[in-house]
Amino acid sequence: MSETSSSEHQHKPDMDSYPGDKIFGWTSHPKAGFITFIAMIVICAALALASFVLPARHEYLHFAEFPIFYALYGFGAFAFVVMTGWPLRKLLGRPENYYGDEEDSDV
Amino acid sequence: MFKDPQLLLSVTNPGFIVIIAGILAYFVRHRIARGVVTIGGPLLGLLALAMHQAQGTPLASVEIMELTLVLYQVEKVAIVFGLAFLIAAVVNSIYALHTKDPLQDSMALIYAGAAIAATFCGDLMTVFIFWEVTAISSVFLILRSGSKEAYKASMRYLGVQILSGVLLLMGSAFIMGEFGSLEFSAFLTDGEGLKLGEDPGAIFLFIALGIKAAFPLMHNWLQDSYPKATHTGAVVLSAFTTKLAVYALLRFFPGEDSLIWIGAIMTVFPVFFAVIENDLRKVLAYSLNNQVGFMVCAIGIGTPLALNGAAAHAFCHIIYKGLLFMSMGAVMYRTGTTKATELGGLYRTMPFTAIFCLIGAASISAFPLFSGFVAKSLTMSAVGYEHMAVIWMMLLFASAGVLEHSGIKIPYFAFFGHDSGKRPKEAPFNMLLAMGIAAFFCIWLGFPMLGGVDFLYGLLPYQLEAQKYLDQDLWTTDHVLTQFQLLMFAAFAFIVLNRLKLYPPEKRGVVLDTDWVYRRPVYSSVVWLGAVWHRLGPAMTDSMQGVARRVYDRIEDTFSPKGQLSRGPLSSGIAIWTSIVLAIVMGLALIAGP
């Protein structure tokens, strides 16, 4: 049968530091979100700039030769997918016991 | 032959070795000894594959009832899939070393072995036999999680899988009638596959493979069952069933036009479901659908570059998808859940699992220097070369979607995001080791100068095209830059939407999918009919008995040894009629299942 160890070997919640803090601790810093936001702006600006600096590329589909086509498409596609999540959830979301039993209840 | 183990190994289907190891594993009750069997079996299988005598000719075959079963035949493309299956079997066995369930260990290996055996056989009847073995053995991986909903899901899963097998058998019967043999060499000539509109039975084969590959509207068995499997079972399930179907499609239907659109739709629609799904293992199931879509689309295109793309994608996908399922399995094992609403901040105490998950996420997102990039690029380029603008746009859209659900959502909501307060212990060593091996492959196969890219491209069925693509297209500045642009701007969109609080928060609940049809209206109709029957029963008994008697007479007249089907040319249709009846029965069982 399924085995889990959910209740065993738990670290104490009140411990000050954890093994993962050394690598990922910065993600919990109050300013981490803002710093990541700025870093991404810099990275994306550099990537977009590179499209204009490098020689024009050849694509088998000509509309993709527009310098920042991939950047715009990536941003647009991602935003579209996420934004459709709002109406889709209203349309398709149901309570957990919709099918008459505790659907997906963890074991 | 049997006195020479080397010779014996060189003509033994590696899948048989894994199946035998699986059977043995059930009887070995000592955990460490069982571990030796479950890891040693697939390793021995790898050795057998490395020692195979020749390609393209039967290495082992038997005659049964006028049918030739080609039990072992190695083809170039089969090596790609078989090797990936064997690696996955080894890694999965390591991952499951901590479990104390001989039945599950046994079934996991039998399932893997059957998929491998089907990959390395040379006729449809042998494929059918192992097709069914994969169906039956894999059910246990869902059942063993022990919950009521897992039991119900496993029965629905079994019904769908058996239905696929029945259709495969029907298709085989037609092919037998048309070509007089079920050997691949009889109906697949010079790389040409079956033609849907021309070859009798091809449509049944196509639907059978479509069910296993989870084509749109036939897909929901996957999201229904995989997330309900055990934490190790889901990892095993993710590797074999759909990829076996992809392999079969590649062998039987390369260049089938309809697959282009089917595959493209497969890449796009799961993206929308994944964004609102709360269970992260179900998100991975949708992601699996999306990834298989790329392979199906490539098979439909059918050019050497595209078929290389399908094979390379399958190889890498088996490993990185397994890695993602392993990381979620570790979370499940330690916290008891994979619901995004109940997770977050696990990096604190599960940092290695988080790192491995991030490597899997980078690979599936096709970041340059990871395995997904070197594989998916082949398909994207093949579509571009054919100037299929709409399909290309759909696949590019799906590539951004992959980043959303597998690249960001999975690691972010499990290991980062809001702090759930959960502080579980890091995954057991064997789980970390398995994830580490898979993560190594994700990097090795994608990073230039490590030899992995050359190794992968060296495996592909069309060598000239693979080498040309590797030398001229893969690592160009344009290619790497545009891929980075696509992914980094998509990631930037996530950050912007999150900061603006426009990203839909995770909520508990279920998301309706096609299973709603048979779990709600169809099921309700059956219940209603049952109630009506119960009330009208006494009044209708006499008339129904008469009808039943006439039906029985008719069936006897048709199916009995002296019946119509045994007379003249119809006798060859027995298998077909049996298949139809069995299909109907299985269909009813499926509907009545919930």
PDB file of C-alpha atoms in Angstrom, chain A residues 1-52 54-107, chain B residues 98-101 104 143-149 152 156 224 227-231 271-273 275-279 282 332-339 342 347-349 351-352 354-355 358 381 383-385 387-389 392-394 396-397 400-401 403-404 408 416 421-426 477-478 481-486 488-497 499 501-513 515-516 519-520:
ATOM      1  CA  MET A   1       0.000   0.000   0.000  1.00  0.00           C
ATOM      2  CA  SER A   2       0.990   3.589  -0.369  1.00  0.00           C
ATOM      3  CA  GLU A   3       3.585   4.739   2.073  1.00  0.00           C
ATOM      4  CA  THR A   4       4.107   8.282   3.155  1.00  0.00           C
ATOM      5  CA  SER A   5       6.247   9.692   5.890  1.00  0.00           C
ATOM      6  CA  SER A   6       4.302  12.902   6.292  1.00  0.00           C
ATOM      7  CA  SER A   7       4.266  12.839  10.052  1.00  0.00           C
ATOM      8  CA  GLU A   8       7.723  11.498  10.666  1.00  0.00           C
ATOM      9  CA  HIS A   9      11.021  13.294  10.682  1.00  0.00           C
ATOM     10  CA  GLN A  10       9.543  16.791  10.599  1.00  0.00           C
ATOM     11  CA  HIS A  11      11.952  19.636  11.228  1.00  0.00           C
ATOM     12  CA  LYS A  12      10.872  21.881  14.055  1.00  0.00           C
ATOM     13  CA  PRO A  13       9.032  24.904  12.590  1.00  0.00           C
ATOM     14  CA  ASP A  14      10.635  27.295  15.033  1.00  0.00           C
ATOM     15  CA  MET A  15      14.161  26.577  13.915  1.00  0.00           C
ATOM     16  CA  ASP A  16      15.888  29.705  12.690  1.00  0.00           C
ATOM     17  CA  SER A  17      17.727  28.278   9.743  1.00  0.00           C
ATOM     18  CA  TYR A  18      17.279  25.353   7.423  1.00  0.00           C
ATOM     19  CA  PRO A  19      19.579  23.514   5.030  1.00  0.00           C
ATOM     20  CA  GLY A  20      17.953  25.126   2.001  1.00  0.00           C
ATOM     21  CA  ASP A  21      18.444  28.667   3.247  1.00  0.00           C
ATOM     22  CA  LYS A  22      22.047  28.668   2.057  1.00  0.00           C
ATOM     23  CA  ILE A  23      20.992  28.189  -1.535  1.00  0.00           C
ATOM     24  CA  PHE A  24      17.490  29.610  -1.737  1.00  0.00           C
ATOM     25  CA  GLY A  25      17.186  31.739   1.407  1.00  0.00           C
ATOM     26  CA  TRP A  26      17.379  34.907  -0.645  1.00  0.00           C
ATOM     27  CA  THR A  27      13.995  34.104  -2.196  1.00  0.00           C
ATOM     28  CA  SER A  28      12.320  34.786   1.145  1.00  0.00           C
ATOM     29  CA  HIS A  29      13.903  38.196   1.563  1.00  0.00           C
ATOM     30  CA  PRO A  30      11.235  40.948   1.604  1.00  0.00           C
ATOM     31  CA  LYS A  31      12.865  42.661  -1.363  1.00  0.00           C
ATOM     32  CA  ALA A  32      13.469  39.451  -3.359  1.00  0.00           C
ATOM     33  CA  GLY A  33      10.403  40.018  -5.540  1.00  0.00           C
ATOM     34  CA  PHE A  34      11.413  43.551  -6.458  1.00  0.00           C
ATOM     35  CA  ILE A  35      15.048  42.604  -7.099  1.00  0.00           C
ATOM     36  CA  THR A  36      13.975  39.699  -9.314  1.00  0.00           C
ATOM     37  CA  PHE A  37      11.628  42.037 -11.167  1.00  0.00           C
ATOM     38  CA  ILE A  38      14.464  44.509 -11.849  1.00  0.00           C
ATOM     39  CA  ALA A  39      16.868  41.710 -12.781  1.00  0.00           C
ATOM     40  CA  MET A  40      14.374  40.320 -15.271  1.00  0.00           C
ATOM     41  CA  ILE A  41      13.877  43.747 -16.829  1.00  0.00           C
ATOM     42  CA  VAL A  42      17.633  44.025 -17.330  1.00  0.00           C
ATOM     43  CA  ILE A  43      17.944  40.495 -18.763  1.00  0.00           C
ATOM     44  CA  CYS A  44      14.960  40.907 -21.072  1.00  0.00           C
ATOM     45  CA  ALA A  45      16.170  44.322 -22.243  1.00  0.00           C
ATOM     46  CA  ALA A  46      19.576  42.827 -23.042  1.00  0.00           C
ATOM     47  CA  LEU A  47      17.983  39.944 -24.945  1.00  0.00           C
ATOM     48  CA  ALA A  48      15.758  42.301 -26.902  1.00  0.00           C
ATOM     49  CA  LEU A  49      18.666  44.607 -27.668  1.00  0.00           C
ATOM     50  CA  ALA A  50      20.701  41.674 -28.942  1.00  0.00           C
ATOM     51  CA  SER A  51      18.053  41.077 -31.602  1.00  0.00           C
ATOM     52  CA  PHE A  52      18.658  44.539 -33.026  1.00  0.00           C
ATOM     53  CA  LEU A  54      23.007  41.025 -34.292  1.00  0.00           C
ATOM     54  CA  PRO A  55      22.661  40.622 -38.057  1.00  0.00           C
ATOM     55  CA  ALA A  56      19.130  39.940 -39.302  1.00  0.00           C
ATOM     56  CA  ARG A  57      18.391  36.244 -39.059  1.00  0.00           C
ATOM     57  CA  HIS A  58      16.901  33.980 -41.673  1.00  0.00           C
ATOM     58  CA  GLU A  59      13.705  32.168 -40.726  1.00  0.00           C
ATOM     59  CA  TYR A  60      11.751  29.697 -42.809  1.00  0.00           C
ATOM     60  CA  LEU A  61       8.636  31.579 -41.720  1.00  0.00           C
ATOM     61  CA  HIS A  62       9.282  35.171 -42.650  1.00  0.00           C
ATOM     62  CA  PHE A  63       7.053  36.845 -40.072  1.00  0.00           C
ATOM     63  CA  ALA A  64       9.366  35.421 -37.377  1.00  0.00           C
ATOM     64  CA  GLU A  65      12.242  37.499 -38.723  1.00  0.00           C
ATOM     65  CA  PHE A  66      10.902  40.573 -36.910  1.00  0.00           C
ATOM     66  CA  PRO A  67      13.665  41.310 -34.335  1.00  0.00           C
ATOM     67  CA  ILE A  68      11.759  40.776 -31.080  1.00  0.00           C
ATOM     68  CA  PHE A  69       9.102  38.419 -32.444  1.00  0.00           C
ATOM     69  CA  TYR A  70       9.934  35.590 -30.012  1.00  0.00           C
ATOM     70  CA  ALA A  71      10.045  37.960 -27.039  1.00  0.00           C
ATOM     71  CA  LEU A  72       6.641  39.451 -27.790  1.00  0.00           C
ATOM     72  CA  TYR A  73       5.153  36.067 -28.591  1.00  0.00           C
ATOM     73  CA  GLY A  74       6.493  34.529 -25.379  1.00  0.00           C
ATOM     74  CA  PHE A  75       5.169  37.343 -23.227  1.00  0.00           C
ATOM     75  CA  GLY A  76       1.831  37.451 -25.019  1.00  0.00           C
ATOM     76  CA  ALA A  77       1.264  33.695 -25.010  1.00  0.00           C
ATOM     77  CA  PHE A  78       2.101  33.378 -21.326  1.00  0.00           C
ATOM     78  CA  ALA A  79      -0.107  36.317 -20.353  1.00  0.00           C
ATOM     79  CA  PHE A  80      -2.975  34.974 -22.469  1.00  0.00           C
ATOM     80  CA  VAL A  81      -2.785  31.525 -20.881  1.00  0.00           C
ATOM     81  CA  VAL A  82      -2.741  32.951 -17.369  1.00  0.00           C
ATOM     82  CA  MET A  83      -5.545  35.439 -17.978  1.00  0.00           C
ATOM     83  CA  THR A  84      -7.827  32.788 -19.469  1.00  0.00           C
ATOM     84  CA  GLY A  85      -7.430  30.962 -16.165  1.00  0.00           C
ATOM     85  CA  TRP A  86      -9.903  33.358 -14.523  1.00  0.00           C
ATOM     86  CA  PRO A  87     -12.957  32.661 -16.725  1.00  0.00           C
ATOM     87  CA  LEU A  88     -11.952  29.023 -17.191  1.00  0.00           C
ATOM     88  CA  ARG A  89     -11.962  28.384 -13.474  1.00  0.00           C
ATOM     89  CA  LYS A  90     -15.429  29.880 -13.188  1.00  0.00           C
ATOM     90  CA  LEU A  91     -16.598  27.710 -16.058  1.00  0.00           C
ATOM     91  CA  LEU A  92     -14.918  24.420 -15.151  1.00  0.00           C
ATOM     92  CA  GLY A  93     -14.099  24.660 -11.445  1.00  0.00           C
ATOM     93  CA  ARG A  94     -16.235  22.577  -9.066  1.00  0.00           C
ATOM     94  CA  PRO A  95     -16.092  21.642  -5.365  1.00  0.00           C
ATOM     95  CA  GLU A  96     -13.793  18.795  -4.404  1.00  0.00           C
ATOM     96  CA  ASN A  97     -16.619  16.343  -3.719  1.00  0.00           C
ATOM     97  CA  TYR A  98     -18.340  17.092  -7.027  1.00  0.00           C
ATOM     98  CA  TYR A  99     -18.121  13.494  -8.218  1.00  0.00           C
ATOM     99  CA  GLY A 100     -19.620  12.163  -5.035  1.00  0.00           C
ATOM    100  CA  ASP A 101     -16.454  11.181  -3.285  1.00  0.00           C
ATOM    101  CA  GLU A 102     -13.489  13.061  -1.934  1.00  0.00           C
ATOM    102  CA  GLU A 103     -11.943  13.492  -5.361  1.00  0.00           C
ATOM    103  CA  ASP A 104      -8.182  13.552  -5.366  1.00  0.00           C
ATOM    104  CA  SER A 105      -8.029  13.238  -1.619  1.00  0.00           C
ATOM    105  CA  ASP A 106      -4.488  12.470  -0.698  1.00  0.00           C
ATOM    106  CA  VAL A 107      -3.626   9.130   0.685  1.00  0.00           C
TER     107      VAL A 107
ATOM    108  CA  HIS B  98      12.584   2.482   0.254  1.00  0.00           C
ATOM    109  CA  THR B  99       9.149   0.984  -0.340  1.00  0.00           C
ATOM    110  CA  LYS B 100       8.034  -2.211   1.346  1.00  0.00           C
ATOM    111  CA  ASP B 101       5.592  -3.398  -1.273  1.00  0.00           C
ATOM    112  CA  GLN B 104       4.099  -2.902  -6.496  1.00  0.00           C
ATOM    113  CA  LEU B 143      -4.629   0.426  -6.975  1.00  0.00           C
ATOM    114  CA  ARG B 144      -1.807   0.193  -4.446  1.00  0.00           C
ATOM    115  CA  SER B 145      -2.345   3.735  -3.261  1.00  0.00           C
ATOM    116  CA  GLY B 146      -5.257   2.150  -1.438  1.00  0.00           C
ATOM    117  CA  SER B 147      -7.871   4.881  -1.541  1.00  0.00           C
ATOM    118  CA  LYS B 148     -11.455   4.501  -2.714  1.00  0.00           C
ATOM    119  CA  GLU B 149     -11.087   7.038  -5.502  1.00  0.00           C
ATOM    120  CA  LYS B 152     -12.508   3.704  -8.994  1.00  0.00           C
ATOM    121  CA  ARG B 156     -11.851   3.301 -15.370  1.00  0.00           C
ATOM    122  CA  ASP B 224      -7.885  10.736 -13.997  1.00  0.00           C
ATOM    123  CA  PRO B 227      -2.366  11.586  -9.972  1.00  0.00           C
ATOM    124  CA  LYS B 228      -4.111   8.889  -7.947  1.00  0.00           C
ATOM    125  CA  ALA B 229      -1.246   6.413  -8.236  1.00  0.00           C
ATOM    126  CA  THR B 230       1.235   5.854  -5.438  1.00  0.00           C
ATOM    127  CA  HIS B 231       4.114   8.292  -5.151  1.00  0.00           C
ATOM    128  CA  VAL B 271      -1.964  24.307 -21.134  1.00  0.00           C
ATOM    129  CA  PHE B 272      -5.295  25.900 -20.225  1.00  0.00           C
ATOM    130  CA  PHE B 273      -6.296  23.097 -17.877  1.00  0.00           C
ATOM    131  CA  VAL B 275      -3.083  26.711 -15.232  1.00  0.00           C
ATOM    132  CA  ILE B 276      -6.193  26.219 -13.083  1.00  0.00           C
ATOM    133  CA  GLU B 277      -5.385  22.758 -11.718  1.00  0.00           C
ATOM    134  CA  ASN B 278      -4.523  22.624  -8.030  1.00  0.00           C
ATOM    135  CA  ASP B 279      -3.023  19.132  -7.831  1.00  0.00           C
ATOM    136  CA  LYS B 282      -2.367  16.413 -12.260  1.00  0.00           C
ATOM    137  CA  MET B 332       3.986  13.546  -1.644  1.00  0.00           C
ATOM    138  CA  TYR B 333       6.004  11.056   0.384  1.00  0.00           C
ATOM    139  CA  ARG B 334       7.152  13.667   2.872  1.00  0.00           C
ATOM    140  CA  THR B 335       4.098  15.902   3.159  1.00  0.00           C
ATOM    141  CA  GLY B 336       1.254  13.588   2.140  1.00  0.00           C
ATOM    142  CA  THR B 337      -0.039  15.955  -0.537  1.00  0.00           C
ATOM    143  CA  THR B 338       0.786  17.566  -3.874  1.00  0.00           C
ATOM    144  CA  LYS B 339      -1.899  20.223  -3.746  1.00  0.00           C
ATOM    145  CA  GLU B 342      -1.171  23.144   0.841  1.00  0.00           C
ATOM    146  CA  TYR B 347      13.010  24.530  -0.342  1.00  0.00           C
ATOM    147  CA  ARG B 348      13.996  25.144   3.278  1.00  0.00           C
ATOM    148  CA  THR B 349      14.116  21.499   4.214  1.00  0.00           C
ATOM    149  CA  PRO B 351      16.714  21.804  -1.052  1.00  0.00           C
ATOM    150  CA  PHE B 352      18.086  18.915  -3.109  1.00  0.00           C
ATOM    151  CA  ALA B 354      14.022  21.547  -5.167  1.00  0.00           C
ATOM    152  CA  ILE B 355      17.233  21.687  -7.214  1.00  0.00           C
ATOM    153  CA  LEU B 358      14.295  22.986 -11.132  1.00  0.00           C
ATOM    154  CA  SER B 381      12.617  23.310 -37.117  1.00  0.00           C
ATOM    155  CA  VAL B 383       7.613  22.355 -38.861  1.00  0.00           C
ATOM    156  CA  GLY B 384       9.322  25.575 -39.942  1.00  0.00           C
ATOM    157  CA  TYR B 385      11.004  23.861 -42.894  1.00  0.00           C
ATOM    158  CA  HIS B 387       6.276  26.281 -43.829  1.00  0.00           C
ATOM    159  CA  MET B 388       3.361  25.218 -41.644  1.00  0.00           C
ATOM    160  CA  ALA B 389       2.821  28.626 -40.100  1.00  0.00           C
ATOM    161  CA  TRP B 392       4.372  26.341 -35.850  1.00  0.00           C
ATOM    162  CA  MET B 393       2.575  29.172 -34.016  1.00  0.00           C
ATOM    163  CA  MET B 394       0.576  26.616 -32.027  1.00  0.00           C
ATOM    164  CA  LEU B 396       5.456  27.971 -30.082  1.00  0.00           C
ATOM    165  CA  PHE B 397       2.437  28.967 -28.016  1.00  0.00           C
ATOM    166  CA  ALA B 400       5.459  29.198 -23.628  1.00  0.00           C
ATOM    167  CA  GLY B 401       2.643  27.257 -21.971  1.00  0.00           C
ATOM    168  CA  LEU B 403       7.093  27.103 -19.096  1.00  0.00           C
ATOM    169  CA  GLU B 404       3.959  28.242 -17.292  1.00  0.00           C
ATOM    170  CA  ILE B 408       7.304  27.729 -13.145  1.00  0.00           C
ATOM    171  CA  PHE B 416       8.805  28.604  -3.115  1.00  0.00           C
ATOM    172  CA  GLY B 421       4.801  26.209   7.317  1.00  0.00           C
ATOM    173  CA  LYS B 422       5.557  22.597   6.423  1.00  0.00           C
ATOM    174  CA  ARG B 423       9.083  21.542   7.341  1.00  0.00           C
ATOM    175  CA  PRO B 424       9.375  17.951   6.117  1.00  0.00           C
ATOM    176  CA  LYS B 425      12.625  16.069   6.058  1.00  0.00           C
ATOM    177  CA  GLU B 426      14.557  15.902   2.785  1.00  0.00           C
ATOM    178  CA  THR B 477      23.409  32.336 -32.033  1.00  0.00           C
ATOM    179  CA  ASP B 478      20.003  33.068 -33.522  1.00  0.00           C
ATOM    180  CA  LEU B 481      18.937  33.766 -28.563  1.00  0.00           C
ATOM    181  CA  THR B 482      15.382  33.396 -29.830  1.00  0.00           C
ATOM    182  CA  GLN B 483      14.752  30.501 -27.466  1.00  0.00           C
ATOM    183  CA  PHE B 484      16.028  32.552 -24.549  1.00  0.00           C
ATOM    184  CA  GLN B 485      13.837  35.453 -25.661  1.00  0.00           C
ATOM    185  CA  LEU B 486      10.737  33.278 -25.793  1.00  0.00           C
ATOM    186  CA  MET B 488      12.667  34.788 -20.484  1.00  0.00           C
ATOM    187  CA  PHE B 489       9.900  37.095 -21.688  1.00  0.00           C
ATOM    188  CA  ALA B 490       7.359  34.452 -20.756  1.00  0.00           C
ATOM    189  CA  ALA B 491       8.951  34.219 -17.300  1.00  0.00           C
ATOM    190  CA  PHE B 492       8.863  38.004 -17.138  1.00  0.00           C
ATOM    191  CA  ALA B 493       5.131  37.863 -17.851  1.00  0.00           C
ATOM    192  CA  PHE B 494       4.757  35.605 -14.820  1.00  0.00           C
ATOM    193  CA  ILE B 495       6.564  38.107 -12.610  1.00  0.00           C
ATOM    194  CA  VAL B 496       4.542  41.039 -13.919  1.00  0.00           C
ATOM    195  CA  LEU B 497       1.199  39.245 -13.547  1.00  0.00           C
ATOM    196  CA  ARG B 499       3.105  41.538  -8.981  1.00  0.00           C
ATOM    197  CA  LYS B 501      -2.007  40.061  -8.604  1.00  0.00           C
ATOM    198  CA  LEU B 502      -3.422  38.925 -11.938  1.00  0.00           C
ATOM    199  CA  TYR B 503      -2.155  35.357 -11.605  1.00  0.00           C
ATOM    200  CA  PRO B 504      -5.151  33.208 -10.538  1.00  0.00           C
ATOM    201  CA  PRO B 505      -4.557  32.041  -6.961  1.00  0.00           C
ATOM    202  CA  GLU B 506      -4.616  28.294  -6.382  1.00  0.00           C
ATOM    203  CA  LYS B 507      -7.973  27.031  -5.114  1.00  0.00           C
ATOM    204  CA  ARG B 508      -9.105  23.655  -3.872  1.00  0.00           C
ATOM    205  CA  GLY B 509     -11.550  21.872  -6.142  1.00  0.00           C
ATOM    206  CA  VAL B 510     -11.814  19.759  -9.261  1.00  0.00           C
ATOM    207  CA  VAL B 511     -11.608  20.926 -12.854  1.00  0.00           C
ATOM    208  CA  LEU B 512     -14.145  19.433 -15.221  1.00  0.00           C
ATOM    209  CA  ASP B 513     -12.711  17.626 -18.208  1.00  0.00           C
ATOM    210  CA  ASP B 515     -14.498  12.549 -17.924  1.00  0.00           C
ATOM    211  CA  TRP B 516     -17.483  14.640 -16.836  1.00  0.00           C
ATOM    212  CA  ARG B 519     -19.011  10.305 -14.826  1.00  0.00           C
ATOM    213  CA  ARG B 520     -22.096  12.526 -14.754  1.00  0.00           C
TER     214      ARG B 520
END
